[in-house]
C-alpha positions as YAML, in Angstrom:
chain: A
units: angstrom
residues:
- id: 1
  name: MET
  ca: [49.14, -12.71, -5.21]
- id: 2
  name: SER
  ca: [46.94, -15.24, -6.85]
- id: 3
  name: ILE
  ca: [47.84, -17.08, -10.07]
- id: 4
  name: ARG
  ca: [45.21, -15.18, -11.95]
- id: 5
  name: GLN
  ca: [46.87, -11.89, -11.18]
- id: 6
  name: TRP
  ca: [50.35, -12.99, -12.50]
- id: 7
  name: PRO
  ca: [49.73, -11.98, -16.22]
- id: 8
  name: ARG
  ca: [48.69, -8.49, -15.20]
- id: 9
  name: SER
  ca: [51.50, -8.20, -12.76]
- id: 10
  name: ILE
  ca: [54.14, -9.23, -15.47]
- id: 11
  name: ARG
  ca: [52.58, -6.86, -18.00]
- id: 12
  name: GLN
  ca: [52.78, -3.90, -15.54]
- id: 13
  name: ARG
  ca: [56.36, -4.79, -14.50]
- id: 14
  name: PHE
  ca: [57.64, -4.83, -18.08]
- id: 15
  name: LYS
  ca: [55.39, -2.12, -19.50]
- id: 16
  name: HIS
  ca: [57.39, 0.48, -21.61]
- id: 17
  name: GLN
  ca: [60.62, -1.30, -20.50]
- id: 18
  name: PRO
  ca: [63.33, -2.61, -22.98]
- id: 19
  name: GLY
  ca: [64.82, -5.99, -22.55]
- id: 20
  name: ALA
  ca: [64.83, -9.58, -23.77]
- id: 21
  name: LEU
  ca: [61.22, -10.39, -22.96]
- id: 22
  name: ALA
  ca: [59.97, -7.11, -24.61]
- id: 23
  name: TRP
  ca: [62.11, -7.90, -27.65]
- id: 24
  name: LEU
  ca: [60.86, -11.56, -27.98]
- id: 25
  name: LEU
  ca: [57.23, -10.25, -27.90]
- id: 26
  name: TYR
  ca: [58.09, -7.50, -30.37]
- id: 27
  name: LEU
  ca: [59.62, -9.71, -33.04]
- id: 28
  name: PRO
  ca: [56.39, -11.63, -34.26]
- id: 29
  name: ALA
  ca: [54.51, -8.35, -34.56]
- id: 30
  name: ARG
  ca: [57.39, -6.69, -36.40]
- id: 31
  name: LEU
  ca: [57.81, -9.60, -38.78]
- id: 32
  name: LEU
  ca: [53.95, -9.61, -39.54]
- id: 33
  name: ILE
  ca: [54.16, -5.91, -40.25]
- id: 34
  name: LYS
  ca: [57.13, -6.33, -42.46]
- id: 35
  name: LEU
  ca: [55.52, -9.05, -44.48]
- id: 36
  name: CYS
  ca: [52.32, -7.16, -44.94]
- id: 37
  name: SER
  ca: [54.27, -4.07, -46.12]
- id: 38
  name: PHE
  ca: [55.08, -5.92, -49.29]
- id: 39
  name: LEU
  ca: [51.50, -6.49, -50.14]
- id: 40
  name: PRO
  ca: [49.96, -4.15, -52.79]
- id: 41
  name: TYR
  ca: [47.05, -1.99, -51.43]
- id: 42
  name: ALA
  ca: [44.50, -3.89, -53.55]
- id: 43
  name: VAL
  ca: [45.41, -7.04, -51.55]
- id: 44
  name: LEU
  ca: [46.10, -5.37, -48.20]
- id: 45
  name: ARG
  ca: [42.81, -3.39, -47.96]
- id: 46
  name: PRO
  ca: [40.40, -6.36, -48.20]
- id: 47
  name: LEU
  ca: [42.65, -8.48, -46.09]
- id: 48
  name: ALA
  ca: [42.75, -6.01, -43.20]
- id: 49
  name: SER
  ca: [39.08, -5.11, -43.71]
- id: 50
  name: ASN
  ca: [38.08, -8.76, -43.22]
- id: 51
  name: LEU
  ca: [40.24, -9.24, -40.21]
- id: 52
  name: GLY
  ca: [38.54, -6.22, -38.77]
- id: 53
  name: LEU
  ca: [35.27, -8.26, -38.59]
- id: 54
  name: LEU
  ca: [36.78, -10.35, -35.85]
- id: 55
  name: ALA
  ca: [35.80, -7.55, -33.52]
- id: 56
  name: LEU
  ca: [32.25, -8.63, -33.89]
- id: 57
  name: LEU
  ca: [33.02, -11.90, -32.14]
- id: 58
  name: PHE
  ca: [32.89, -9.96, -28.88]
- id: 59
  name: ALA
  ca: [29.25, -9.72, -27.66]
- id: 60
  name: ARG
  ca: [29.81, -6.54, -25.68]
- id: 61
  name: ARG
  ca: [31.38, -4.73, -28.71]
- id: 62
  name: ARG
  ca: [28.52, -5.73, -30.82]
- id: 63
  name: ARG
  ca: [26.01, -4.47, -28.34]
- id: 64
  name: VAL
  ca: [27.85, -1.24, -27.78]
- id: 65
  name: GLY
  ca: [28.16, -0.57, -31.41]
- id: 66
  name: ARG
  ca: [24.51, -1.24, -32.12]
- id: 67
  name: GLN
  ca: [23.30, 0.89, -29.26]
- id: 68
  name: GLN
  ca: [25.56, 3.80, -30.27]
- id: 69
  name: LEU
  ca: [24.56, 3.69, -33.92]
- id: 70
  name: ALA
  ca: [20.82, 3.52, -32.92]
- id: 71
  name: CYS
  ca: [21.34, 6.54, -30.83]
- id: 72
  name: ALA
  ca: [23.03, 8.55, -33.60]
- id: 73
  name: PHE
  ca: [20.72, 7.25, -36.38]
- id: 74
  name: PRO
  ca: [17.40, 6.52, -34.84]
- id: 75
  name: GLU
  ca: [15.70, 6.59, -38.23]
- id: 76
  name: LYS
  ca: [17.75, 3.65, -39.53]
- id: 77
  name: SER
  ca: [16.49, 0.04, -39.50]
- id: 78
  name: ASP
  ca: [18.15, -2.86, -37.63]
- id: 79
  name: LYS
  ca: [19.51, -4.10, -40.89]
- id: 80
  name: GLU
  ca: [21.05, -0.75, -41.83]
- id: 81
  name: ILE
  ca: [22.55, -0.61, -38.32]
- id: 82
  name: GLY
  ca: [24.15, -3.98, -38.79]
- id: 83
  name: ARG
  ca: [25.58, -2.99, -42.15]
- id: 84
  name: LEU
  ca: [27.10, 0.15, -40.74]
- id: 85
  name: LEU
  ca: [28.54, -1.88, -37.71]
- id: 86
  name: ARG
  ca: [30.30, -4.27, -40.10]
- id: 87
  name: ALA
  ca: [31.69, -1.51, -42.22]
- id: 88
  name: SER
  ca: [32.91, 0.36, -39.01]
- id: 89
  name: CYS
  ca: [34.90, -2.78, -37.87]
- id: 90
  name: LYS
  ca: [36.46, -3.00, -41.36]
- id: 91
  name: SER
  ca: [37.55, 0.70, -40.95]
- id: 92
  name: ILE
  ca: [39.06, 0.05, -37.56]
- id: 93
  name: ALA
  ca: [41.40, -2.53, -39.10]
- id: 94
  name: MET
  ca: [42.29, -0.13, -41.95]
- id: 95
  name: SER
  ca: [43.14, 2.57, -39.38]
- id: 96
  name: ALA
  ca: [45.68, 0.10, -37.86]
- id: 97
  name: VAL
  ca: [47.17, -0.65, -41.30]
- id: 98
  name: GLU
  ca: [47.45, 3.12, -42.00]
- id: 99
  name: ALA
  ca: [49.33, 3.58, -38.77]
- id: 100
  name: MET
  ca: [51.72, 0.71, -39.03]
- id: 101
  name: ILE
  ca: [52.34, 0.43, -42.79]
- id: 102
  name: LEU
  ca: [50.82, 3.03, -45.00]
- id: 103
  name: THR
  ca: [52.09, 6.16, -43.33]
- id: 104
  name: ARG
  ca: [55.55, 4.90, -44.09]
- id: 105
  name: ARG
  ca: [54.81, 3.66, -47.57]
- id: 106
  name: TYR
  ca: [53.23, 6.77, -48.91]
- id: 107
  name: TYR
  ca: [55.08, 9.59, -47.23]
- id: 108
  name: PRO
  ca: [57.58, 10.01, -50.12]
- id: 109
  name: ARG
  ca: [54.72, 10.69, -52.43]
- id: 110
  name: TRP
  ca: [52.04, 11.88, -50.13]
- id: 111
  name: GLU
  ca: [50.70, 14.56, -52.43]
- id: 112
  name: LYS
  ca: [49.56, 11.76, -54.79]
- id: 113
  name: HIS
  ca: [47.54, 10.03, -52.18]
- id: 114
  name: LEU
  ca: [46.37, 12.78, -49.71]
- id: 115
  name: LEU
  ca: [43.93, 15.11, -51.54]
- id: 116
  name: PHE
  ca: [42.46, 18.28, -50.09]
- id: 117
  name: ALA
  ca: [38.85, 19.40, -50.05]
- id: 118
  name: GLU
  ca: [38.31, 22.91, -51.60]
- id: 119
  name: GLY
  ca: [40.07, 25.39, -49.55]
- id: 120
  name: ALA
  ca: [41.30, 22.91, -46.87]
- id: 121
  name: ARG
  ca: [45.02, 23.22, -47.58]
- id: 122
  name: GLU
  ca: [44.92, 27.02, -47.57]
- id: 123
  name: THR
  ca: [43.00, 26.97, -44.31]
- id: 124
  name: LEU
  ca: [45.46, 24.63, -42.63]
- id: 125
  name: GLU
  ca: [48.58, 26.41, -43.87]
- id: 126
  name: SER
  ca: [47.15, 29.70, -42.59]
- id: 127
  name: TYR
  ca: [47.70, 28.48, -39.00]
- id: 128
  name: ARG
  ca: [51.40, 27.81, -39.53]
- id: 129
  name: GLY
  ca: [53.26, 29.48, -36.57]
- id: 130
  name: LYS
  ca: [50.06, 30.43, -34.76]
- id: 131
  name: GLY
  ca: [49.89, 27.71, -32.07]
- id: 132
  name: ALA
  ca: [46.66, 26.15, -33.14]
- id: 133
  name: ILE
  ca: [44.74, 23.26, -31.70]
- id: 134
  name: PHE
  ca: [43.51, 20.55, -34.22]
- id: 135
  name: VAL
  ca: [40.85, 18.22, -32.94]
- id: 136
  name: GLN
  ca: [40.16, 14.83, -34.40]
- id: 137
  name: ALA
  ca: [37.74, 11.97, -33.81]
- id: 138
  name: HIS
  ca: [38.50, 8.24, -34.39]
- id: 139
  name: PHE
  ca: [37.13, 8.86, -37.81]
- id: 140
  name: GLY
  ca: [38.37, 7.95, -41.23]
- id: 141
  name: SER
  ca: [42.19, 8.00, -41.30]
- id: 142
  name: PHE
  ca: [43.03, 10.08, -38.19]
- id: 143
  name: GLU
  ca: [46.60, 8.96, -38.66]
- id: 144
  name: PHE
  ca: [47.05, 10.57, -42.06]
- id: 145
  name: ALA
  ca: [45.06, 13.68, -41.26]
- id: 146
  name: GLY
  ca: [47.20, 14.56, -38.29]
- id: 147
  name: ALA
  ca: [50.57, 13.55, -39.90]
- id: 148
  name: LEU
  ca: [49.99, 15.78, -42.90]
- id: 149
  name: LEU
  ca: [50.32, 18.77, -40.75]
- id: 150
  name: GLY
  ca: [54.02, 18.11, -40.57]
- id: 151
  name: PRO
  ca: [54.79, 18.53, -44.28]
- id: 152
  name: LEU
  ca: [52.53, 21.63, -44.25]
- id: 153
  name: GLY
  ca: [54.94, 23.20, -41.76]
- id: 154
  name: LEU
  ca: [52.82, 23.30, -38.63]
- id: 155
  name: GLU
  ca: [55.17, 21.24, -36.55]
- id: 156
  name: PRO
  ca: [52.38, 19.04, -34.90]
- id: 157
  name: ALA
  ca: [52.55, 17.02, -31.78]
- id: 158
  name: PHE
  ca: [50.20, 14.23, -30.65]
- id: 159
  name: PRO
  ca: [49.64, 13.36, -27.00]
- id: 160
  name: MET
  ca: [48.96, 9.71, -27.07]
- id: 161
  name: ARG
  ca: [49.14, 6.50, -24.97]
- id: 162
  name: LEU
  ca: [52.11, 4.67, -26.28]
- id: 163
  name: PRO
  ca: [52.01, 0.85, -26.85]
- id: 164
  name: ASN
  ca: [52.98, -1.13, -23.85]
- id: 165
  name: ASN
  ca: [55.79, -2.74, -25.77]
- id: 166
  name: PHE
  ca: [58.88, -0.53, -25.66]
- id: 167
  name: TYR
  ca: [60.14, -1.47, -29.10]
- id: 168
  name: MET
  ca: [56.72, -0.89, -30.67]
- id: 169
  name: GLY
  ca: [56.47, 2.48, -29.07]
- id: 170
  name: ARG
  ca: [60.08, 3.29, -30.23]
- id: 171
  name: ASP
  ca: [59.27, 2.47, -33.81]
- id: 172
  name: LEU
  ca: [55.96, 4.56, -33.68]
- id: 173
  name: ILE
  ca: [57.79, 7.59, -32.49]
- id: 174
  name: ALA
  ca: [60.70, 7.24, -34.92]
- id: 175
  name: THR
  ca: [58.48, 6.81, -37.97]
- id: 176
  name: ARG
  ca: [56.36, 9.78, -37.23]
- id: 177
  name: LYS
  ca: [59.25, 12.08, -36.47]
- id: 178
  name: GLU
  ca: [61.71, 11.02, -39.21]
- id: 179
  name: ASN
  ca: [59.04, 10.82, -41.97]
- id: 180
  name: TRP
  ca: [56.39, 13.23, -41.10]
- id: 181
  name: GLY
  ca: [57.96, 15.66, -38.76]
- id: 182
  name: VAL
  ca: [55.43, 14.79, -36.01]
- id: 183
  name: GLU
  ca: [56.26, 14.68, -32.31]
- id: 184
  name: ILE
  ca: [54.54, 11.97, -30.17]
- id: 185
  name: ILE
  ca: [54.08, 13.08, -26.59]
- id: 186
  name: ASN
  ca: [53.16, 10.58, -23.81]
- id: 187
  name: ARG
  ca: [49.74, 11.37, -22.44]
- id: 188
  name: GLN
  ca: [50.98, 11.33, -18.87]
- id: 189
  name: GLY
  ca: [52.13, 14.80, -18.01]
- id: 190
  name: ALA
  ca: [51.45, 16.07, -21.50]
- id: 191
  name: LEU
  ca: [49.56, 19.16, -20.51]
- id: 192
  name: ARG
  ca: [52.77, 21.32, -19.72]
- id: 193
  name: ASN
  ca: [54.35, 20.23, -22.95]
- id: 194
  name: LEU
  ca: [51.32, 21.15, -24.93]
- id: 195
  name: LEU
  ca: [51.26, 24.62, -23.34]
- id: 196
  name: ARG
  ca: [54.78, 25.09, -24.26]
- id: 197
  name: ARG
  ca: [54.28, 24.09, -27.87]
- id: 198
  name: LEU
  ca: [51.34, 26.45, -28.27]
- id: 199
  name: LYS
  ca: [53.39, 29.40, -26.97]
- id: 200
  name: GLU
  ca: [56.08, 28.59, -29.52]
- id: 201
  name: GLY
  ca: [53.51, 28.74, -32.24]
- id: 202
  name: LYS
  ca: [53.45, 25.03, -32.94]
- id: 203
  name: ALA
  ca: [50.31, 22.82, -33.52]
- id: 204
  name: VAL
  ca: [48.86, 20.24, -31.23]
- id: 205
  name: VAL
  ca: [46.57, 17.36, -32.42]
- id: 206
  name: ILE
  ca: [44.12, 15.78, -29.97]
- id: 207
  name: ALA
  ca: [41.35, 13.26, -30.21]
- id: 208
  name: THR
  ca: [38.37, 14.22, -28.01]
- id: 209
  name: ASP
  ca: [35.87, 11.47, -28.68]
- id: 210
  name: GLN
  ca: [37.00, 8.85, -26.19]
- id: 211
  name: SER
  ca: [35.29, 8.39, -22.82]
- id: 212
  name: ALA
  ca: [37.14, 10.39, -20.25]
- id: 213
  name: HIS
  ca: [37.75, 8.95, -16.77]
- id: 214
  name: HIS
  ca: [39.29, 11.74, -14.74]
- id: 215
  name: ASN
  ca: [37.00, 14.63, -13.87]
- id: 216
  name: PRO
  ca: [35.14, 14.65, -17.05]
- id: 217
  name: ILE
  ca: [32.61, 17.22, -18.29]
- id: 218
  name: PHE
  ca: [29.42, 15.80, -19.77]
- id: 219
  name: VAL
  ca: [28.66, 17.10, -23.18]
- id: 220
  name: PRO
  ca: [26.16, 15.89, -25.74]
- id: 221
  name: TRP
  ca: [27.56, 13.42, -28.29]
- id: 222
  name: PHE
  ca: [25.06, 12.27, -30.86]
- id: 223
  name: GLY
  ca: [22.19, 13.38, -28.61]
- id: 224
  name: LYS
  ca: [23.32, 11.75, -25.36]
- id: 225
  name: LEU
  ca: [25.58, 13.10, -22.56]
- id: 226
  name: ALA
  ca: [29.16, 11.65, -22.88]
- id: 227
  name: ALA
  ca: [32.05, 11.98, -20.41]
- id: 228
  name: THR
  ca: [34.46, 14.36, -22.21]
- id: 229
  name: GLU
  ca: [37.95, 15.46, -21.45]
- id: 230
  name: ARG
  ca: [38.35, 19.07, -20.45]
- id: 231
  name: ALA
  ca: [41.94, 19.45, -21.73]
- id: 232
  name: THR
  ca: [41.27, 20.53, -25.27]
- id: 233
  name: ALA
  ca: [38.84, 23.29, -24.37]
- id: 234
  name: SER
  ca: [40.87, 24.39, -21.28]
- id: 235
  name: LEU
  ca: [44.04, 24.77, -23.44]
- id: 236
  name: ALA
  ca: [42.11, 26.87, -26.02]
- id: 237
  name: LEU
  ca: [40.55, 29.12, -23.38]
- id: 238
  name: LYS
  ca: [43.76, 29.57, -21.42]
- id: 239
  name: MET
  ca: [45.96, 30.36, -24.47]
- id: 240
  name: GLY
  ca: [43.33, 32.00, -26.64]
- id: 241
  name: ALA
  ca: [44.23, 29.47, -29.35]
- id: 242
  name: PRO
  ca: [42.42, 28.81, -32.47]
- id: 243
  name: VAL
  ca: [40.47, 25.36, -32.59]
- id: 244
  name: ILE
  ca: [40.08, 23.50, -35.84]
- id: 245
  name: THR
  ca: [38.51, 20.07, -36.32]
- id: 246
  name: LEU
  ca: [40.37, 17.90, -38.79]
- id: 247
  name: TRP
  ca: [39.55, 14.64, -40.60]
- id: 248
  name: ALA
  ca: [40.57, 12.38, -43.68]
- id: 249
  name: VAL
  ca: [37.96, 10.47, -45.32]
- id: 250
  name: ARG
  ca: [39.22, 7.12, -46.83]
- id: 251
  name: HIS
  ca: [38.30, 6.26, -50.48]
- id: 252
  name: ALA
  ca: [36.28, 3.07, -50.75]
- id: 253
  name: THR
  ca: [38.84, 1.18, -52.89]
- id: 254
  name: LYS
  ca: [41.71, 3.37, -53.96]
- id: 255
  name: PRO
  ca: [44.70, 4.49, -51.75]
- id: 256
  name: ILE
  ca: [43.37, 8.07, -51.62]
- id: 257
  name: TRP
  ca: [42.35, 10.14, -48.60]
- id: 258
  name: THR
  ca: [40.53, 13.42, -48.74]
- id: 259
  name: ILE
  ca: [41.63, 15.84, -46.13]
- id: 260
  name: ASP
  ca: [39.20, 18.54, -44.80]
- id: 261
  name: CYS
  ca: [38.84, 20.77, -41.77]
- id: 262
  name: GLN
  ca: [36.46, 23.18, -40.15]
- id: 263
  name: VAL
  ca: [37.38, 26.26, -38.00]
- id: 264
  name: VAL
  ca: [35.54, 25.94, -34.74]
- id: 265
  name: ARG
  ca: [37.11, 29.08, -33.13]
- id: 266
  name: GLU
  ca: [39.60, 31.54, -34.32]
- id: 267
  name: ALA
  ca: [42.19, 33.02, -32.02]
- id: 268
  name: ALA
  ca: [40.59, 34.94, -29.26]
- id: 269
  name: GLU
  ca: [41.12, 36.67, -25.97]
- id: 270
  name: VAL
  ca: [42.10, 34.53, -23.10]
- id: 271
  name: GLN
  ca: [39.05, 33.41, -21.28]
- id: 272
  name: THR
  ca: [38.26, 31.98, -17.79]
- id: 273
  name: VAL
  ca: [38.57, 28.21, -17.65]
- id: 274
  name: ASN
  ca: [35.22, 27.32, -16.01]
- id: 275
  name: ASP
  ca: [32.61, 24.75, -16.52]
- id: 276
  name: GLU
  ca: [30.43, 26.99, -18.69]
- id: 277
  name: ASN
  ca: [33.14, 28.00, -21.07]
- id: 278
  name: VAL
  ca: [34.52, 24.56, -21.30]
- id: 279
  name: TYR
  ca: [31.08, 23.02, -21.94]
- id: 280
  name: ASN
  ca: [30.25, 25.55, -24.70]
- id: 281
  name: LEU
  ca: [33.52, 25.02, -26.54]
- id: 282
  name: CYS
  ca: [33.34, 21.24, -26.28]
- id: 283
  name: SER
  ca: [29.73, 21.33, -27.54]
- id: 284
  name: GLU
  ca: [30.98, 23.35, -30.54]
- id: 285
  name: ILE
  ca: [33.64, 20.81, -31.27]
- id: 286
  name: HIS
  ca: [31.36, 17.87, -30.95]
- id: 287
  name: ILE
  ca: [28.79, 19.47, -33.33]
- id: 288
  name: SER
  ca: [31.51, 19.95, -36.02]
- id: 289
  name: LEU
  ca: [32.78, 16.43, -35.64]
- id: 290
  name: GLU
  ca: [29.27, 14.93, -35.62]
- id: 291
  name: GLU
  ca: [28.42, 16.73, -38.85]
- id: 292
  name: GLN
  ca: [31.34, 15.04, -40.65]
- id: 293
  name: ILE
  ca: [30.86, 11.59, -39.10]
- id: 294
  name: LYS
  ca: [27.19, 11.54, -40.28]
- id: 295
  name: LEU
  ca: [28.43, 11.95, -43.84]
- id: 296
  name: ALA
  ca: [30.52, 8.74, -43.65]
- id: 297
  name: PRO
  ca: [29.39, 6.84, -40.51]
- id: 298
  name: GLU
  ca: [30.94, 3.65, -41.74]
- id: 299
  name: GLN
  ca: [34.39, 5.15, -40.99]
- id: 300
  name: TYR
  ca: [33.73, 5.90, -37.37]
- id: 301
  name: LEU
  ca: [34.74, 3.89, -34.26]
- id: 302
  name: TRP
  ca: [31.33, 2.91, -33.03]
- id: 303
  name: ILE
  ca: [32.35, -0.07, -30.81]
- id: 304
  name: HIS
  ca: [34.14, 2.17, -28.20]
- id: 305
  name: ASP
  ca: [31.74, 2.61, -25.23]
- id: 306
  name: ARG
  ca: [31.42, 6.36, -25.41]
- id: 307
  name: TYR
  ca: [28.59, 6.40, -22.90]
- id: 308
  name: ARG
  ca: [29.98, 4.00, -20.28]
- id: 309
  name: ILE
  ca: [30.60, 6.71, -17.66]
- id: 310
  name: ARG
  ca: [27.48, 8.38, -16.58]
- id: 311
  name: PRO
  ca: [26.81, 11.72, -14.79]
- id: 312
  name: ASP
  ca: [26.19, 11.46, -11.02]
- id: 313
  name: SER
  ca: [22.62, 12.68, -11.53]
- id: 314
  name: GLU
  ca: [21.76, 9.57, -13.61]
- id: 315
  name: GLN
  ca: [23.49, 7.27, -11.15]
- id: 316
  name: ASN
  ca: [21.51, 8.80, -8.25]
- id: 317
  name: ASN
  ca: [18.31, 8.15, -10.13]
- id: 318
  name: ASP
  ca: [18.99, 4.51, -10.67]
...
């Protein structure tokens, strides 16, 4: 093994493992989070937002962000694209702060900070005990939107890739479970767990706007084909489960988030899980999410390379 491969090898060896090294790496991050947790929102928000601009130091991220914003908003000028990209990077940093600090801070008085769009609370509560699938994008505060399903009695679970550091992952799982009643499920082998939860009438929350690597289906996303995971649509078709898109838009200056949702599909008869049915349902989900992102594009994650994986037909043409 070459010297260049050592850091990767060490990371893989200690990934998700407890121990002295993991603990030593965890302590500085934990201390920083603790110190920041004492800052008032009026200080924490601009501090985090400006730190988010560091993402623009990476040329590839700048290029990807500009390309995807231009694809979604061809009518906007280069100056407007640049403004949206800067605002998007600030939003990414706020998402991290919400996950690590604000979900803990505001849980005891969440009804003061998490407001509902007209009819949204009633719609969400109507799926209590019905085994619904809630779909999110990395838009606004996806952390607050999904967590809120816990206090509403929907018993939600998130499949997600846990932090490599064992102790960071432990804190994340404990905070969501103890405060919000949310179960975090490791993405590896999550499908069986999700099926079981749906059968028990519990909710699952899945983000579908990240580029899929394993056997994706290519579905339009802001006018261009994007590699999309099949799992969400497959679960809904196999179980006949309702599908609801969910989001939380962050207020520009105040610690207030507005929760809203849209029913994409009501509970239905079980359908065959084939490419056509999966494509059609994924398309409906994407349309719903796109409509909301267009209303507040500065709060979406544009620097993720959504179009990196291309269909075989395009590769063959190159």
